[in-house]
Amino acid sequence: EKGGYDYFMLKEIAEQPQAIADTLRGRLTEHGEISLDEVRLSDQDLRDIDKIFVIGCGTSYNAGLVGKYAIEHWTRIPVEVELASEFRYRDPVLDRSTLVIAISQSGETMDTIMALRHAKEQKARVLAVCNTNGSTIPRESDGVLYTHAGPEIAVASTKAFVTQIIAVYLVGLHLAQIRGIKYSDEVAAIVDQLKATPDAVAEVLTTMEPVRKLARDLSGSQQVLFLGRHVGFPVALEGALKLKELAYMHAEGFAAGELKHGPISLIDDGVPVVITVPSPRGRSLLHDKIVSNIQEVRARGARTIVIAEEGDHAVEPYADHIIRVPRTTTLLAPLTTVVPLQVLACEIAAARGNDVDQPRNLAKSVTVE
Ligand code: F6R
């Protein structure tokens, strides 16, 4: 049952370290290689790939967006990420050297099924990333990489999301390794760091009490905005999606660089803005840019809720609230930074008296078009 938690969603949020560990298990060899024997696509097939499409809906689409940053960086293969419901009704350029990665927790989402059929008709190779054994999407794909999140009961996807990112990263790293890569040291380092992610997520989970308090505080707000850059951008989209579906509040995620192209008009006195901040080490330009975005929105009256690494003091002068996450590499940050956003949405919804596990108008598996 709910194992002592008030909602399945909280239980599933808490299961994320285990879900990640289970999804990594057996797929990282001792020599730092990625072993994806179960994928059923030969190394030769994968060497011939010259373009990748990632398709999915909702949270699965957001996981795909995160994947694009990593796969392009590691493999230099162009990646497009598209909503399955758009992909299936247009005329995308595909052929037998295109890899289509179809991401779906349930494996039964109708738009994703139709999109993968559309891709197969044009001879593309389809790889499913799926959490449900034997469901339609993996059955109809050329290969499958299962996420091992375990059953997800709450309608809002949480542990499936983080394991989808892990699975897509494993595909990217595998492609990088079999194709001979530009960033071999970096790839080797990432493989090591991946092993540490379950502990990092577990650490974030121990510090969620202030987030609960903050959630009660924000539950009367009209809207909440989310900002991020780089992989923080899809994390912002995911934070906003969770809040919309659970709290029935207006919430939007933006690429922080887009603020001045329109969204900044939404900022008014007291509007909560949640910002995920990339590591100050490494890509410091990215970090500095977002610190100035925090300054900008605060100068216009926003209440800033900043998710930043331990030891990142640069954000302190501009943050009304700081939620700390452990140090990570930029590309792995979504796994930790999404956790407070999940908890925030869950607790705001609960404070508003909503049914957290069964939000209105939504179904766990969307098998209609
Ligand atoms: C959001 C959510 C939905 C699903 C979407 C795709 O919390 O759960 O957006 O992510 O309906 O579902 P799957 O992954 O089963 O194809």
Short mmCIF file of C-alpha atoms and ligand atoms in Angstrom, two decimals:
data_model
loop_
_atom_site.label_atom_id
_atom_site.label_comp_id
_atom_site.label_asym_id
_atom_site.label_seq_id
_atom_site.Cartn_x
_atom_site.Cartn_y
_atom_site.Cartn_z
CA GLU A 1 0.00 0.00 0.00
CA LYS A 2 1.19 3.54 0.69
CA GLY A 3 3.90 2.36 3.07
CA GLY A 4 3.19 5.01 5.71
CA TYR A 5 3.01 7.91 3.26
CA ASP A 6 -0.10 10.04 2.86
CA TYR A 7 -0.09 9.65 -0.90
CA PHE A 8 1.28 7.22 -3.44
CA MET A 9 2.99 10.21 -5.00
CA LEU A 10 5.09 10.85 -1.88
CA LYS A 11 5.93 7.18 -1.65
CA GLU A 12 7.01 7.15 -5.29
CA ILE A 13 9.07 10.32 -4.86
CA ALA A 14 10.83 8.57 -1.98
CA GLU A 15 11.45 5.48 -4.13
CA GLN A 16 13.49 7.42 -6.67
CA PRO A 17 16.96 6.47 -5.38
CA GLN A 18 15.98 2.79 -5.61
CA ALA A 19 14.35 3.26 -9.01
CA ILE A 20 17.52 4.86 -10.37
CA ALA A 21 19.75 2.16 -8.87
CA ASP A 22 17.51 -0.56 -10.34
CA THR A 23 17.57 1.09 -13.77
CA LEU A 24 21.38 1.29 -13.72
CA ARG A 25 21.87 -2.23 -12.40
CA GLY A 26 23.71 -4.57 -14.76
CA ARG A 27 24.11 -1.86 -17.37
CA LEU A 28 27.41 -0.36 -16.26
CA THR A 29 30.32 -2.76 -16.53
CA GLU A 30 33.31 -2.65 -14.20
CA HIS A 31 35.38 -1.20 -17.02
CA GLY A 32 33.10 1.79 -17.34
CA GLU A 33 31.29 0.46 -20.36
CA ILE A 34 27.60 0.55 -21.00
CA SER A 35 26.17 -2.86 -21.67
CA LEU A 36 22.76 -2.78 -23.31
CA ASP A 37 22.54 -6.30 -24.70
CA GLU A 38 18.79 -6.37 -24.20
CA VAL A 39 18.30 -3.46 -26.61
CA ARG A 40 18.16 -5.84 -29.60
CA LEU A 41 19.76 -3.32 -31.95
CA SER A 42 23.19 -4.43 -33.15
CA ASP A 43 26.25 -2.25 -32.72
CA GLN A 44 26.38 -2.03 -36.51
CA ASP A 45 22.80 -0.71 -36.62
CA LEU A 46 23.69 1.84 -33.99
CA ARG A 47 26.86 2.90 -35.79
CA ASP A 48 24.83 3.75 -38.87
CA ILE A 49 22.51 6.13 -37.04
CA ASP A 50 22.88 9.69 -38.28
CA LYS A 51 19.85 11.31 -36.69
CA ILE A 52 17.74 10.74 -33.59
CA PHE A 53 14.15 11.67 -32.82
CA VAL A 54 12.88 11.37 -29.28
CA ILE A 55 9.10 11.23 -28.97
CA GLY A 56 6.78 11.15 -26.00
CA CYS A 57 3.94 12.97 -24.24
CA GLY A 58 3.85 15.03 -21.05
CA THR A 59 6.50 14.07 -18.54
CA SER A 60 8.02 11.52 -20.92
CA TYR A 61 8.50 14.29 -23.47
CA ASN A 62 10.21 16.41 -20.82
CA ALA A 63 12.60 13.52 -20.09
CA GLY A 64 13.37 13.44 -23.81
CA LEU A 65 14.18 17.15 -23.80
CA VAL A 66 16.73 16.55 -21.05
CA GLY A 67 18.16 13.67 -23.08
CA LYS A 68 18.80 15.86 -26.11
CA TYR A 69 21.36 18.00 -24.28
CA ALA A 70 23.31 14.93 -23.26
CA ILE A 71 23.08 12.83 -26.41
CA GLU A 72 24.12 15.62 -28.76
CA HIS A 73 26.96 16.59 -26.48
CA TRP A 74 28.32 13.06 -26.13
CA THR A 75 27.68 11.65 -29.60
CA ARG A 76 27.49 14.66 -31.98
CA ILE A 77 24.43 13.00 -33.54
CA PRO A 78 21.65 15.55 -34.17
CA VAL A 79 18.66 14.98 -31.88
CA GLU A 80 15.15 16.33 -32.25
CA VAL A 81 12.62 15.95 -29.46
CA GLU A 82 8.99 16.09 -30.40
CA LEU A 83 5.59 15.62 -28.85
CA ALA A 84 4.19 12.35 -30.16
CA SER A 85 0.88 14.05 -30.92
CA GLU A 86 2.63 16.48 -33.28
CA PHE A 87 5.09 14.04 -34.81
CA ARG A 88 2.38 11.61 -35.89
CA TYR A 89 0.43 14.16 -37.89
CA ARG A 90 3.30 15.71 -39.81
CA ASP A 91 5.83 14.58 -42.30
CA PRO A 92 9.13 14.24 -40.41
CA VAL A 93 12.28 13.41 -42.38
CA LEU A 94 13.19 9.84 -41.45
CA ASP A 95 14.88 6.86 -43.03
CA ARG A 96 16.60 3.63 -42.00
CA SER A 97 19.52 5.48 -40.45
CA THR A 98 17.21 7.41 -38.13
CA LEU A 99 16.78 6.18 -34.57
CA VAL A 100 13.46 7.01 -32.96
CA ILE A 101 13.43 6.72 -29.17
CA ALA A 102 9.84 6.39 -27.95
CA ILE A 103 9.55 7.17 -24.24
CA SER A 104 6.53 5.98 -22.30
CA GLN A 105 5.98 4.95 -18.71
CA SER A 106 2.81 2.97 -19.45
CA GLY A 107 3.70 1.76 -22.92
CA GLU A 108 0.07 2.31 -23.88
CA THR A 109 -0.15 6.02 -24.73
CA MET A 110 -2.10 6.17 -27.97
CA ASP A 111 -0.33 9.18 -29.49
CA THR A 112 3.06 7.60 -28.84
CA ILE A 113 1.95 4.28 -30.34
CA MET A 114 0.69 6.04 -33.47
CA ALA A 115 3.89 8.10 -33.70
CA LEU A 116 6.07 5.01 -33.53
CA ARG A 117 4.00 3.32 -36.25
CA HIS A 118 4.43 6.45 -38.35
CA ALA A 119 8.22 6.16 -37.85
CA LYS A 120 8.32 2.45 -38.67
CA GLU A 121 6.44 2.98 -41.92
CA GLN A 122 9.35 5.12 -42.98
CA LYS A 123 11.87 2.43 -42.01
CA ALA A 124 13.29 4.23 -39.00
CA ARG A 125 14.58 2.04 -36.18
CA VAL A 126 12.51 2.41 -33.05
CA LEU A 127 13.83 1.94 -29.55
CA ALA A 128 11.33 2.04 -26.69
CA VAL A 129 12.18 3.38 -23.25
CA CYS A 130 9.37 1.95 -21.18
CA ASN A 131 8.44 1.05 -17.62
CA THR A 132 5.82 -1.59 -18.38
CA ASN A 133 6.90 -5.05 -19.39
CA GLY A 134 5.25 -6.44 -22.48
CA SER A 135 3.12 -3.35 -23.16
CA THR A 136 2.27 -2.21 -26.69
CA ILE A 137 5.10 0.28 -27.26
CA PRO A 138 7.98 -2.12 -26.53
CA ARG A 139 6.18 -4.92 -28.39
CA GLU A 140 5.95 -2.81 -31.53
CA SER A 141 9.50 -1.41 -31.29
CA ASP A 142 12.69 -2.89 -32.74
CA GLY A 143 14.32 -2.79 -29.31
CA VAL A 144 13.55 -1.80 -25.76
CA LEU A 145 15.39 -0.47 -22.76
CA TYR A 146 13.19 -0.93 -19.72
CA THR A 147 13.19 1.56 -16.89
CA HIS A 148 12.95 -0.28 -13.56
CA ALA A 149 10.94 2.26 -11.60
CA GLY A 150 8.44 -0.35 -10.43
CA PRO A 151 4.71 0.27 -10.65
CA GLU A 152 3.77 3.93 -10.59
CA ILE A 153 0.30 4.37 -9.08
CA ALA A 154 -0.05 8.14 -8.66
CA VAL A 155 -1.24 9.78 -11.86
CA ALA A 156 1.59 12.31 -11.70
CA SER A 157 4.77 10.75 -12.98
CA THR A 158 7.82 11.06 -10.70
CA LYS A 159 10.05 8.01 -10.40
CA ALA A 160 9.35 7.14 -14.03
CA PHE A 161 10.71 10.55 -15.08
CA VAL A 162 14.09 10.17 -13.39
CA THR A 163 14.53 6.63 -14.68
CA GLN A 164 13.62 7.76 -18.21
CA ILE A 165 16.45 10.29 -18.02
CA ILE A 166 18.79 7.53 -16.83
CA ALA A 167 17.73 5.21 -19.66
CA VAL A 168 18.11 7.86 -22.35
CA TYR A 169 21.53 8.77 -20.95
CA LEU A 170 22.56 5.11 -21.08
CA VAL A 171 21.57 5.01 -24.74
CA GLY A 172 23.57 8.20 -25.38
CA LEU A 173 26.63 6.88 -23.57
CA HIS A 174 26.38 3.54 -25.35
CA LEU A 175 26.18 5.29 -28.71
CA ALA A 176 29.14 7.45 -27.76
CA GLN A 177 31.20 4.39 -26.78
CA ILE A 178 30.50 2.25 -29.83
CA ARG A 179 31.06 5.11 -32.23
CA GLY A 180 34.35 6.27 -30.73
CA ILE A 181 33.88 9.64 -29.19
CA LYS A 182 35.14 13.08 -28.82
CA TYR A 183 34.81 13.37 -25.06
CA SER A 184 36.01 9.98 -23.86
CA ASP A 185 37.32 11.31 -20.52
CA GLU A 186 34.14 13.15 -19.84
CA VAL A 187 32.04 10.13 -20.75
CA ALA A 188 34.11 7.94 -18.42
CA ALA A 189 33.62 10.47 -15.63
CA ILE A 190 29.87 10.58 -16.21
CA VAL A 191 29.64 6.80 -15.99
CA ASP A 192 31.27 7.05 -12.56
CA GLN A 193 29.06 9.89 -11.46
CA LEU A 194 25.93 8.04 -12.55
CA LYS A 195 26.65 5.44 -9.89
CA ALA A 196 26.52 8.16 -7.25
CA THR A 197 23.11 9.52 -8.31
CA PRO A 198 20.95 7.28 -6.07
CA ASP A 199 22.79 8.63 -3.01
CA ALA A 200 22.54 12.21 -4.26
CA VAL A 201 18.77 11.89 -4.72
CA ALA A 202 18.47 10.25 -1.29
CA GLU A 203 20.30 13.21 0.19
CA VAL A 204 17.87 15.69 -1.39
CA LEU A 205 14.97 13.72 0.05
CA THR A 206 16.24 14.26 3.59
CA THR A 207 15.96 18.04 3.25
CA MET A 208 12.38 18.39 2.06
CA GLU A 209 10.79 19.67 5.28
CA PRO A 210 11.29 23.37 4.44
CA VAL A 211 9.81 22.69 0.99
CA ARG A 212 6.64 21.40 2.65
CA LYS A 213 6.42 24.55 4.72
CA LEU A 214 6.99 26.70 1.66
CA ALA A 215 4.27 24.79 -0.19
CA ARG A 216 1.67 25.67 2.41
CA ASP A 217 2.78 29.26 2.07
CA LEU A 218 2.42 29.27 -1.72
CA SER A 219 -0.88 27.41 -1.84
CA GLY A 220 -2.88 30.64 -2.18
CA SER A 221 -0.85 32.02 -5.11
CA GLN A 222 -2.50 32.72 -8.45
CA GLN A 223 0.42 31.45 -10.47
CA VAL A 224 3.93 30.07 -10.15
CA LEU A 225 6.63 30.50 -12.78
CA PHE A 226 9.62 28.23 -13.29
CA LEU A 227 12.89 29.24 -14.94
CA GLY A 228 15.93 27.30 -16.04
CA ARG A 229 18.66 27.21 -18.62
CA HIS A 230 20.25 24.25 -20.44
CA VAL A 231 18.93 21.03 -18.84
CA GLY A 232 17.32 23.26 -16.22
CA PHE A 233 14.86 24.40 -18.88
CA PRO A 234 13.08 21.03 -19.28
CA VAL A 235 13.20 20.70 -15.49
CA ALA A 236 11.30 24.01 -15.32
CA LEU A 237 8.74 22.63 -17.79
CA GLU A 238 8.38 19.52 -15.65
CA GLY A 239 7.97 21.52 -12.42
CA ALA A 240 5.22 23.59 -14.07
CA LEU A 241 3.49 20.51 -15.49
CA LYS A 242 3.40 18.87 -12.04
CA LEU A 243 1.95 21.99 -10.46
CA LYS A 244 -0.72 22.44 -13.15
CA GLU A 245 -1.92 18.88 -13.04
CA LEU A 246 -1.95 18.52 -9.25
CA ALA A 247 -2.65 21.97 -7.83
CA TYR A 248 -4.85 23.25 -10.71
CA MET A 249 -2.82 26.43 -10.66
CA HIS A 250 -1.48 28.45 -13.52
CA ALA A 251 2.14 27.46 -13.86
CA GLU A 252 4.59 27.90 -16.68
CA GLY A 253 8.18 26.93 -17.30
CA PHE A 254 10.47 29.15 -19.32
CA ALA A 255 13.99 29.16 -20.66
CA ALA A 256 15.45 31.94 -18.54
CA GLY A 257 16.89 33.63 -21.61
CA GLU A 258 13.38 34.10 -22.99
CA LEU A 259 12.26 36.25 -20.06
CA LYS A 260 12.87 39.54 -21.77
CA HIS A 261 11.06 38.34 -24.89
CA GLY A 262 7.70 38.36 -23.16
CA PRO A 263 7.25 36.37 -19.96
CA ILE A 264 8.82 39.04 -17.75
CA SER A 265 5.54 40.95 -18.03
CA LEU A 266 3.97 38.27 -15.84
CA ILE A 267 6.19 39.25 -12.95
CA ASP A 268 4.46 41.36 -10.37
CA ASP A 269 4.74 41.89 -6.65
CA GLY A 270 4.96 38.60 -4.83
CA VAL A 271 4.70 36.27 -7.86
CA PRO A 272 6.60 33.12 -6.91
CA VAL A 273 9.36 32.25 -9.37
CA VAL A 274 11.21 28.97 -8.96
CA ILE A 275 14.67 28.96 -10.50
CA THR A 276 16.99 25.98 -10.86
CA VAL A 277 20.61 27.06 -10.88
CA PRO A 278 23.34 25.07 -12.64
CA SER A 279 26.61 24.32 -10.90
CA PRO A 280 28.93 27.32 -10.49
CA ARG A 281 31.85 25.01 -11.24
CA GLY A 282 32.34 23.95 -14.84
CA ARG A 283 29.88 25.94 -16.90
CA SER A 284 30.28 29.16 -15.01
CA LEU A 285 28.89 31.31 -17.81
CA LEU A 286 25.60 29.47 -17.57
CA HIS A 287 25.60 29.94 -13.83
CA ASP A 288 26.33 33.66 -14.01
CA LYS A 289 23.56 34.18 -16.56
CA ILE A 290 20.98 32.63 -14.33
CA VAL A 291 22.12 34.60 -11.31
CA SER A 292 21.42 37.76 -13.29
CA ASN A 293 17.99 36.39 -14.27
CA ILE A 294 17.23 35.89 -10.57
CA GLN A 295 18.26 39.49 -9.97
CA GLU A 296 16.06 40.69 -12.83
CA VAL A 297 12.88 39.02 -11.64
CA ARG A 298 13.49 39.99 -8.05
CA ALA A 299 13.95 43.63 -9.02
CA ARG A 300 10.42 43.44 -10.46
CA GLY A 301 8.93 42.11 -7.26
CA ALA A 302 9.12 38.32 -7.69
CA ARG A 303 9.42 36.07 -4.69
CA THR A 304 12.43 33.99 -5.68
CA ILE A 305 12.70 30.33 -4.78
CA VAL A 306 16.15 29.20 -5.77
CA ILE A 307 17.32 25.62 -6.16
CA ALA A 308 21.08 25.73 -5.97
CA GLU A 309 24.04 23.51 -5.20
CA GLU A 310 25.56 23.30 -1.75
CA GLY A 311 28.18 25.99 -1.45
CA ASP A 312 26.79 28.22 -4.21
CA HIS A 313 26.86 31.50 -2.30
CA ALA A 314 26.42 33.75 -5.33
CA VAL A 315 22.65 33.23 -5.32
CA GLU A 316 22.17 34.16 -1.67
CA PRO A 317 21.67 37.94 -2.03
CA TYR A 318 18.77 37.43 -4.49
CA ALA A 319 17.00 34.42 -3.05
CA ASP A 320 13.95 34.68 -0.82
CA HIS A 321 14.18 30.93 -0.28
CA ILE A 322 17.05 28.59 -1.05
CA ILE A 323 16.64 24.87 -1.51
CA ARG A 324 19.99 23.11 -1.52
CA VAL A 325 20.92 20.13 -3.66
CA PRO A 326 24.23 18.22 -3.61
CA ARG A 327 26.99 19.12 -6.07
CA THR A 328 26.68 17.43 -9.45
CA THR A 329 27.71 17.79 -13.05
CA THR A 330 25.38 19.98 -15.10
CA LEU A 331 24.00 17.07 -17.11
CA LEU A 332 23.10 15.06 -14.01
CA ALA A 333 21.52 17.96 -12.14
CA PRO A 334 17.94 17.28 -13.37
CA LEU A 335 17.89 14.09 -11.29
CA THR A 336 18.32 16.05 -8.08
CA THR A 337 16.75 19.42 -8.91
CA VAL A 338 13.44 17.93 -10.04
CA VAL A 339 12.85 16.37 -6.60
CA PRO A 340 11.96 19.59 -4.74
CA LEU A 341 9.67 20.56 -7.64
CA GLN A 342 7.80 17.26 -7.30
CA VAL A 343 7.46 17.72 -3.55
CA LEU A 344 6.36 21.33 -3.99
CA ALA A 345 3.58 20.38 -6.43
CA CYS A 346 2.43 17.50 -4.25
CA GLU A 347 2.29 19.57 -1.07
CA ILE A 348 0.66 22.61 -2.70
CA ALA A 349 -2.02 20.32 -4.11
CA ALA A 350 -2.55 18.72 -0.71
CA ALA A 351 -2.75 22.13 0.98
CA ARG A 352 -5.43 23.12 -1.54
CA GLY A 353 -7.41 20.03 -0.62
CA ASN A 354 -6.95 18.31 -3.98
CA ASP A 355 -6.78 14.60 -4.58
CA VAL A 356 -3.03 14.29 -5.07
CA ASP A 357 -2.98 10.79 -6.50
CA GLN A 358 -6.04 11.20 -8.74
CA PRO A 359 -6.17 14.75 -10.07
CA ARG A 360 -9.39 15.76 -11.80
CA ASN A 361 -9.82 15.03 -15.52
CA LEU A 362 -6.65 12.93 -15.77
CA ALA A 363 -6.00 9.23 -16.25
CA LYS A 364 -2.81 7.32 -15.55
CA SER A 365 -2.67 5.89 -19.01
CA VAL A 366 -3.99 7.92 -21.95
CA THR A 367 -5.17 5.26 -24.39
CA VAL A 368 -7.44 7.56 -26.35
CA GLU A 369 -6.51 10.12 -28.98
C1 F6R B 1 2.43 13.86 -15.93
C2 F6R B 1 2.07 12.59 -16.55
C3 F6R B 1 1.73 12.56 -18.01
C4 F6R B 1 2.41 11.37 -18.70
C5 F6R B 1 1.98 11.26 -20.16
C6 F6R B 1 2.70 10.16 -20.91
O1 F6R B 1 2.71 13.72 -14.59
O2 F6R B 1 2.05 11.59 -15.91
O3 F6R B 1 2.10 13.77 -18.62
O4 F6R B 1 3.79 11.55 -18.61
O5 F6R B 1 0.59 11.03 -20.21
O6 F6R B 1 2.45 8.92 -20.35
P1 F6R B 1 3.36 7.68 -20.70
O7 F6R B 1 4.73 7.96 -20.21
O8 F6R B 1 2.73 6.53 -20.00
O9 F6R B 1 3.35 7.52 -22.20
#
